[in-house]
Short mmCIF file of N, CA and C in Angstrom, two decimals:
data_model
loop_
_atom_site.label_atom_id
_atom_site.label_comp_id
_atom_site.label_asym_id
_atom_site.label_seq_id
_atom_site.Cartn_x
_atom_site.Cartn_y
_atom_site.Cartn_z
N MET I 17 92.48 -88.22 148.57
CA MET I 17 93.91 -87.31 148.12
C MET I 17 94.91 -87.60 148.73
N GLY I 18 96.13 -87.35 148.14
CA GLY I 18 97.36 -87.26 149.12
C GLY I 18 97.33 -85.99 149.05
N ASN I 19 99.62 -85.91 149.36
CA ASN I 19 99.25 -83.53 149.55
C ASN I 19 99.60 -83.41 148.39
N GLU I 20 99.05 -83.25 147.40
CA GLU I 20 98.89 -82.06 145.90
C GLU I 20 100.16 -82.02 145.53
N THR I 21 100.84 -80.86 147.35
CA THR I 21 101.91 -80.72 146.62
C THR I 21 103.53 -81.18 146.94
N ASP I 22 103.64 -82.29 146.57
CA ASP I 22 103.63 -83.09 147.16
C ASP I 22 104.36 -83.72 145.51
N THR I 23 103.43 -83.71 144.91
CA THR I 23 102.92 -84.75 143.78
C THR I 23 102.34 -83.45 142.68
N ASP I 24 102.31 -82.59 142.84
CA ASP I 24 101.97 -81.52 141.97
C ASP I 24 103.00 -80.13 141.42
N PRO I 25 102.74 -79.93 139.22
CA PRO I 25 104.91 -80.27 138.97
C PRO I 25 104.63 -78.97 138.82
N LEU I 26 103.82 -77.86 138.51
CA LEU I 26 103.81 -76.91 139.46
C LEU I 26 104.25 -76.00 140.35
N GLN I 27 105.08 -77.22 141.82
CA GLN I 27 105.55 -76.50 142.14
C GLN I 27 107.73 -76.16 141.75
N GLN I 28 107.81 -77.25 141.01
CA GLN I 28 108.74 -76.81 140.61
C GLN I 28 109.33 -75.07 139.16
N VAL I 29 107.82 -74.61 139.31
CA VAL I 29 108.24 -72.74 138.94
C VAL I 29 108.08 -71.40 140.19
N VAL I 30 107.91 -72.50 141.38
CA VAL I 30 107.79 -71.67 142.54
C VAL I 30 109.18 -71.28 142.82
N VAL I 31 109.13 -69.92 143.01
CA VAL I 31 110.26 -69.05 143.52
C VAL I 31 109.99 -68.30 144.03
N ASP I 32 111.24 -67.24 145.04
CA ASP I 32 111.30 -66.23 146.19
C ASP I 32 111.85 -65.16 145.34
N LYS I 33 110.97 -64.39 144.82
CA LYS I 33 111.13 -63.83 143.88
C LYS I 33 112.17 -61.93 144.74
N ASP I 34 112.29 -62.46 145.98
CA ASP I 34 113.17 -61.56 146.45
C ASP I 34 114.28 -62.20 147.53
N GLU I 35 114.84 -62.74 146.34
CA GLU I 35 115.98 -64.91 147.74
C GLU I 35 117.14 -63.72 146.38
N VAL I 36 118.18 -64.37 146.53
CA VAL I 36 119.12 -62.93 146.12
C VAL I 36 120.68 -64.02 146.53
N ASN I 37 121.05 -63.90 145.40
CA ASN I 37 122.39 -65.20 145.10
C ASN I 37 124.21 -64.27 145.89
N ARG I 38 123.26 -64.26 147.65
CA ARG I 38 124.79 -63.48 148.41
C ARG I 38 125.93 -63.32 148.09
N GLU I 39 126.46 -64.68 147.54
CA GLU I 39 127.52 -64.86 147.40
C GLU I 39 127.81 -64.29 145.88
N ARG I 40 127.22 -64.19 144.73
CA ARG I 40 127.07 -63.90 144.25
C ARG I 40 126.98 -62.32 143.79
N LEU I 41 126.05 -62.19 144.50
CA LEU I 41 126.37 -60.07 144.66
C LEU I 41 127.30 -59.53 145.71
N ALA I 42 128.16 -60.77 147.18
CA ALA I 42 129.34 -60.27 147.31
C ALA I 42 129.91 -60.23 146.67
N ASP I 43 130.75 -60.83 145.66
CA ASP I 43 131.70 -61.35 144.85
C ASP I 43 131.73 -60.04 143.56
N ALA I 44 130.53 -59.23 142.86
CA ALA I 44 130.39 -58.33 142.46
C ALA I 44 130.61 -57.42 142.86
N ILE I 45 130.38 -56.69 144.24
CA ILE I 45 130.96 -56.30 144.76
C ILE I 45 131.70 -55.55 145.44
N GLU I 46 132.45 -57.14 145.56
CA GLU I 46 134.39 -56.46 147.22
C GLU I 46 134.62 -55.72 146.31
N GLY I 47 135.71 -55.03 146.88
CA GLY I 47 136.62 -54.20 146.40
C GLY I 47 136.15 -53.28 145.59
N ILE I 48 134.81 -52.85 145.09
CA ILE I 48 133.85 -51.68 144.37
C ILE I 48 132.74 -50.95 145.23
N ILE I 49 133.15 -51.28 146.24
CA ILE I 49 132.02 -50.24 147.13
C ILE I 49 130.90 -51.33 148.32
N GLY I 50 131.45 -51.18 149.16
CA GLY I 50 131.36 -51.65 150.96
C GLY I 50 129.65 -51.04 151.33
N VAL I 51 129.81 -51.75 152.00
CA VAL I 51 128.28 -51.25 153.37
C VAL I 51 128.74 -51.28 154.30
N ASP I 52 128.30 -50.16 155.53
CA ASP I 52 128.43 -49.46 156.34
C ASP I 52 127.99 -50.49 157.44
N ASN I 53 128.48 -50.88 158.99
CA ASN I 53 127.73 -51.83 159.49
C ASN I 53 126.79 -51.03 159.78
N ASP I 54 127.11 -50.03 160.38
CA ASP I 54 125.68 -49.75 161.91
C ASP I 54 124.64 -48.45 160.92
N SER I 55 125.16 -48.34 159.45
CA SER I 55 123.87 -46.94 158.96
C SER I 55 123.55 -47.84 158.12
N GLY I 56 124.51 -49.20 157.27
CA GLY I 56 123.73 -49.78 155.87
C GLY I 56 123.76 -48.97 155.19
N GLU I 57 124.56 -47.40 154.57
CA GLU I 57 124.79 -47.44 153.82
C GLU I 57 126.48 -48.06 152.93
N PRO I 58 126.33 -47.63 151.92
CA PRO I 58 127.22 -48.26 150.76
C PRO I 58 128.56 -46.70 150.97
N VAL I 59 129.37 -47.69 150.26
CA VAL I 59 131.14 -47.03 151.41
C VAL I 59 131.52 -47.37 149.88
N PRO I 60 132.10 -46.45 149.00
CA PRO I 60 133.05 -46.58 148.49
C PRO I 60 134.72 -46.58 148.53
N LEU I 61 135.55 -48.00 147.69
CA LEU I 61 136.56 -48.40 147.97
C LEU I 61 136.85 -48.01 146.44
N SER I 62 138.07 -48.29 146.34
CA SER I 62 139.15 -47.79 145.54
C SER I 62 138.97 -47.74 144.33
N ASP I 63 138.36 -49.25 143.86
CA ASP I 63 137.75 -50.10 142.45
C ASP I 63 136.83 -48.94 141.82
N TYR I 64 135.77 -48.36 142.80
CA TYR I 64 134.61 -47.41 142.95
C TYR I 64 134.68 -45.68 141.33
N HIS I 65 135.85 -45.92 142.44
CA HIS I 65 136.29 -44.41 141.31
C HIS I 65 136.94 -44.70 140.41
N GLU I 66 137.29 -45.50 139.83
CA GLU I 66 137.39 -45.90 138.06
C GLU I 66 135.98 -46.35 137.33
N LEU I 67 134.98 -46.27 137.57
CA LEU I 67 133.15 -46.94 136.97
C LEU I 67 133.05 -45.66 136.50
N GLY I 68 132.30 -45.51 135.58
CA GLY I 68 131.76 -44.76 134.54
C GLY I 68 130.25 -44.11 135.59
N ASN I 69 129.47 -43.26 135.65
CA ASN I 69 128.36 -42.93 136.48
C ASN I 69 127.88 -43.75 136.22
N GLU I 70 126.91 -44.34 135.22
CA GLU I 70 126.37 -45.48 135.54
C GLU I 70 126.52 -46.79 136.22
N SER I 71 127.19 -47.16 135.76
CA SER I 71 128.05 -48.73 136.38
C SER I 71 128.03 -47.97 138.33
N LYS I 72 128.71 -46.89 139.01
CA LYS I 72 128.56 -46.35 140.01
C LYS I 72 126.81 -46.85 141.14
N PHE I 73 126.10 -45.66 139.81
CA PHE I 73 125.44 -45.63 140.58
C PHE I 73 124.15 -47.05 140.49
N VAL I 74 124.59 -48.28 139.81
CA VAL I 74 124.07 -49.41 139.23
C VAL I 74 124.68 -50.51 140.92
N VAL I 75 125.68 -50.30 141.52
CA VAL I 75 126.89 -50.40 142.61
C VAL I 75 126.51 -49.77 143.78
N ARG I 76 125.47 -48.54 143.94
CA ARG I 76 125.25 -47.71 145.20
C ARG I 76 123.88 -49.11 145.80
N LEU I 77 122.85 -48.90 144.34
CA LEU I 77 121.64 -50.42 143.70
C LEU I 77 122.03 -51.23 144.67
N LEU I 78 123.55 -51.96 144.41
CA LEU I 78 122.81 -53.25 144.68
C LEU I 78 123.69 -53.85 146.12
N ALA I 79 124.85 -52.26 146.62
CA ALA I 79 125.51 -52.28 148.36
C ALA I 79 124.00 -51.86 148.34
N ARG I 80 122.77 -50.85 148.16
CA ARG I 80 121.94 -51.10 149.02
C ARG I 80 120.91 -52.68 149.58
N ARG I 81 121.15 -53.45 148.07
CA ARG I 81 120.38 -54.34 148.31
C ARG I 81 121.29 -55.60 149.74
N ALA I 82 122.50 -55.48 149.32
CA ALA I 82 123.37 -56.04 150.22
C ALA I 82 123.25 -55.38 151.77
N ALA I 83 122.31 -54.00 151.59
CA ALA I 83 122.35 -53.81 153.75
C ALA I 83 120.70 -54.30 153.66
N LEU I 84 120.14 -54.79 152.52
CA LEU I 84 119.37 -55.26 153.41
C LEU I 84 118.63 -56.54 153.49
N ALA I 85 119.64 -57.48 152.48
CA ALA I 85 120.18 -58.91 152.97
C ALA I 85 120.71 -59.13 154.01
N LEU I 86 121.31 -58.11 154.14
CA LEU I 86 122.44 -58.28 155.72
C LEU I 86 121.47 -57.66 157.17
N GLU I 87 120.31 -57.38 156.55
CA GLU I 87 119.14 -56.97 157.93
C GLU I 87 119.51 -55.60 159.29
N PHE I 88 120.36 -55.05 157.51
CA PHE I 88 120.71 -53.87 158.42
C PHE I 88 120.20 -51.86 157.72
N ILE I 89 119.42 -52.28 157.06
CA ILE I 89 117.93 -51.84 156.50
C ILE I 89 117.08 -52.38 156.65
N GLU I 90 115.62 -51.38 156.52
CA GLU I 90 114.23 -52.19 155.78
C GLU I 90 114.05 -52.07 154.53
N GLU I 91 113.71 -52.88 154.91
CA GLU I 91 112.84 -52.63 153.45
C GLU I 91 111.86 -51.29 153.26
N SER I 92 111.69 -50.42 153.25
CA SER I 92 111.21 -48.80 153.60
C SER I 92 112.41 -48.40 153.22
N GLU I 93 113.62 -49.02 153.39
CA GLU I 93 114.94 -47.91 152.86
C GLU I 93 115.42 -48.38 152.58
N LEU I 94 115.17 -49.29 150.86
CA LEU I 94 116.49 -49.80 150.29
C LEU I 94 116.50 -49.16 148.91
N GLY I 95 115.73 -48.26 148.90
CA GLY I 95 115.50 -47.30 147.53
C GLY I 95 116.25 -46.22 147.64
N VAL I 96 115.98 -45.52 146.77
CA VAL I 96 117.16 -44.25 147.05
C VAL I 96 116.41 -43.35 145.57
N SER I 97 116.83 -42.18 146.67
CA SER I 97 116.17 -40.74 145.66
C SER I 97 117.97 -40.26 144.34
N SER I 98 116.38 -39.91 142.91
CA SER I 98 117.60 -39.07 142.73
C SER I 98 118.46 -37.99 143.31
N SER I 99 117.64 -37.08 143.55
CA SER I 99 119.39 -36.49 144.32
C SER I 99 119.56 -37.01 145.41
N GLU I 100 119.26 -37.57 146.35
CA GLU I 100 120.37 -38.05 147.17
C GLU I 100 121.34 -39.16 146.15
N LEU I 101 120.98 -39.83 145.33
CA LEU I 101 122.55 -40.36 144.15
C LEU I 101 123.18 -38.79 143.91
N ALA I 102 122.75 -37.93 142.79
CA ALA I 102 123.14 -36.82 142.47
C ALA I 102 124.23 -36.16 143.62
N ASP I 103 123.81 -36.19 144.84
CA ASP I 103 124.44 -35.50 145.90
C ASP I 103 125.97 -36.42 145.96
N ARG I 104 125.64 -38.16 146.43
CA ARG I 104 126.91 -38.79 146.05
C ARG I 104 127.53 -38.82 145.05
N MET I 105 127.13 -38.90 143.68
CA MET I 105 127.68 -38.82 142.35
C MET I 105 127.87 -37.76 141.59
N ASP I 106 128.49 -37.54 140.36
CA ASP I 106 128.51 -36.04 139.69
C ASP I 106 127.27 -35.86 139.46
N PRO I 107 126.52 -36.97 138.38
CA PRO I 107 125.33 -36.48 137.40
C PRO I 107 124.54 -35.97 138.16
N SER I 108 123.45 -34.82 136.61
CA SER I 108 122.26 -34.80 137.89
C SER I 108 121.22 -35.41 137.98
N ASP I 109 120.07 -35.26 139.00
CA ASP I 109 118.91 -35.40 138.59
C ASP I 109 118.94 -36.13 137.81
N SER I 110 118.46 -35.71 136.72
CA SER I 110 117.82 -35.90 135.64
C SER I 110 118.76 -36.93 134.62
N THR I 111 119.78 -37.33 134.69
CA THR I 111 120.62 -37.92 134.47
C THR I 111 120.80 -39.82 135.49
N ILE I 112 120.42 -39.02 136.49
CA ILE I 112 120.57 -40.57 137.79
C ILE I 112 118.81 -40.89 137.07
N GLN I 113 118.24 -40.19 136.60
CA GLN I 113 116.11 -39.87 136.09
C GLN I 113 116.54 -41.58 134.89
N ASN I 114 117.11 -41.21 134.05
CA ASN I 114 117.44 -42.07 132.95
C ASN I 114 118.12 -43.17 133.00
N TYR I 115 119.31 -42.70 133.89
CA TYR I 115 120.57 -44.89 134.31
C TYR I 115 118.79 -45.54 135.31
N GLY I 116 117.61 -44.86 136.67
CA GLY I 116 116.99 -45.54 136.44
C GLY I 116 115.73 -46.31 135.42
N GLY I 117 115.71 -45.95 133.76
CA GLY I 117 115.13 -46.15 133.54
C GLY I 117 116.48 -47.90 133.17
N LEU I 118 117.19 -48.88 133.19
CA LEU I 118 117.05 -49.54 133.12
C LEU I 118 116.57 -50.39 133.14
N ASP I 119 116.28 -51.28 132.59
CA ASP I 119 115.62 -52.27 132.97
C ASP I 119 115.58 -52.97 134.12
N PHE I 120 117.23 -53.69 134.84
CA PHE I 120 116.35 -53.98 136.07
C PHE I 120 116.57 -53.25 137.35
N VAL I 121 116.41 -52.04 137.03
CA VAL I 121 116.05 -51.18 138.15
C VAL I 121 114.30 -50.93 138.21
N ASP I 122 113.92 -50.34 139.51
CA ASP I 122 112.92 -49.95 139.74
C ASP I 122 113.08 -49.02 140.53
N ASN I 123 111.27 -47.98 140.49
CA ASN I 123 111.00 -46.16 141.45
C ASN I 123 110.12 -46.86 141.66
N ASN I 124 109.65 -46.79 143.31
CA ASN I 124 108.65 -47.11 144.22
C ASN I 124 108.58 -46.61 145.38
N GLU I 125 108.01 -45.52 145.90
CA GLU I 125 108.01 -44.84 146.34
C GLU I 125 107.67 -45.61 148.42
N ASP I 126 107.31 -46.72 147.92
CA ASP I 126 107.18 -47.61 149.17
C ASP I 126 108.77 -47.25 149.71
N HIS I 127 109.54 -48.38 148.49
CA HIS I 127 111.06 -48.61 148.20
C HIS I 127 111.81 -48.00 149.32
N GLY I 128 111.03 -45.86 149.09
CA GLY I 128 112.07 -44.73 149.51
C GLY I 128 112.61 -44.58 148.38
N GLY I 129 112.84 -44.37 146.39
CA GLY I 129 113.29 -44.50 144.82
C GLY I 129 113.62 -45.97 144.64
N TYR I 130 114.76 -45.34 144.41
CA TYR I 130 115.61 -46.09 143.34
C TYR I 130 116.05 -47.09 143.80
N PHE I 131 115.62 -48.71 142.72
CA PHE I 131 116.32 -49.62 143.97
C PHE I 131 115.91 -51.11 142.43
N ILE I 132 117.12 -52.33 143.07
CA ILE I 132 117.42 -53.35 142.15
C ILE I 132 115.89 -54.57 143.34
N PRO I 133 114.76 -55.20 142.70
CA PRO I 133 114.18 -55.84 142.99
C PRO I 133 114.56 -57.28 142.85
N GLY I 134 114.42 -57.54 144.14
CA GLY I 134 115.08 -59.35 144.83
C GLY I 134 115.51 -60.21 143.00
N TYR I 135 114.54 -60.32 142.35
CA TYR I 135 114.44 -61.26 141.38
C TYR I 135 115.55 -60.59 140.14
N ALA I 136 115.60 -59.26 139.81
CA ALA I 136 116.45 -58.55 140.03
C ALA I 136 117.26 -58.39 139.35
N VAL I 137 118.49 -58.63 140.55
CA VAL I 137 119.40 -58.34 141.35
C VAL I 137 120.49 -59.30 140.03
N GLU I 138 119.71 -60.49 139.09
CA GLU I 138 121.50 -61.13 138.55
C GLU I 138 121.80 -60.66 137.27
N SER I 139 120.74 -59.83 136.66
CA SER I 139 120.77 -58.81 135.50
C SER I 139 121.76 -57.73 136.39
N ALA I 140 121.03 -56.73 136.96
CA ALA I 140 122.24 -56.06 137.58
C ALA I 140 123.33 -56.41 137.55
N ILE I 141 123.87 -57.38 138.86
CA ILE I 141 125.03 -58.21 138.10
C ILE I 141 125.72 -58.37 137.11
N ASN I 142 125.01 -59.60 136.13
CA ASN I 142 125.65 -59.46 134.47
C ASN I 142 126.25 -58.44 134.26
N HIS I 143 125.26 -57.18 134.36
CA HIS I 143 125.51 -55.25 133.01
C HIS I 143 126.96 -54.95 133.93
N ILE I 144 126.46 -55.20 135.36
CA ILE I 144 128.24 -54.52 135.64
C ILE I 144 129.45 -55.15 135.62
N GLU I 145 129.07 -56.91 135.79
CA GLU I 145 130.30 -58.24 134.98
C GLU I 145 130.35 -57.63 133.91
N ASN I 146 129.82 -56.83 133.07
CA ASN I 146 130.20 -56.83 131.35
C ASN I 146 130.71 -55.41 131.12
N VAL I 147 129.85 -54.33 132.44
CA VAL I 147 130.70 -53.44 132.25
C VAL I 147 132.44 -53.04 132.06
N ILE I 148 132.41 -54.19 133.26
CA ILE I 148 133.97 -54.18 133.96
C ILE I 148 134.93 -55.14 132.85
N GLU I 149 134.49 -56.14 132.55
CA GLU I 149 135.06 -57.33 131.24
C GLU I 149 134.90 -55.82 129.82
N SER I 150 134.34 -55.06 130.20
CA SER I 150 134.88 -54.67 128.62
C SER I 150 135.71 -52.94 128.90
N GLU I 151 136.18 -52.31 130.57
CA GLU I 151 137.02 -51.94 130.22
C GLU I 151 138.30 -51.90 130.50
#
């Protein structure tokens, strides 16, 4: 038998669940939130302050995903707790927990709290683009 990976039709459906479209991610958060080149922490920019709290939550998590892709942070630092988010935003912990119910957000202690899995980044970007278009 030959090399099955060359002819196996199932190879067409193999994906890397952590792969992120870096260009699309950069375009989505540019001008809204940046990433500190020392700490990897999100840095709100001028357009950030125009967003509602749910969108601020999402772009902060997208910025963490960008920091991971840039290797500024480790995967264990990807997530952020509701209390950390509440300290940097106006809403209470319980409101943050409601935002954590978005389809593209996960909450896992191994990652440090709320985060957007690599496979869900496109959905989060679509969410932000739809919010910005509707404002």
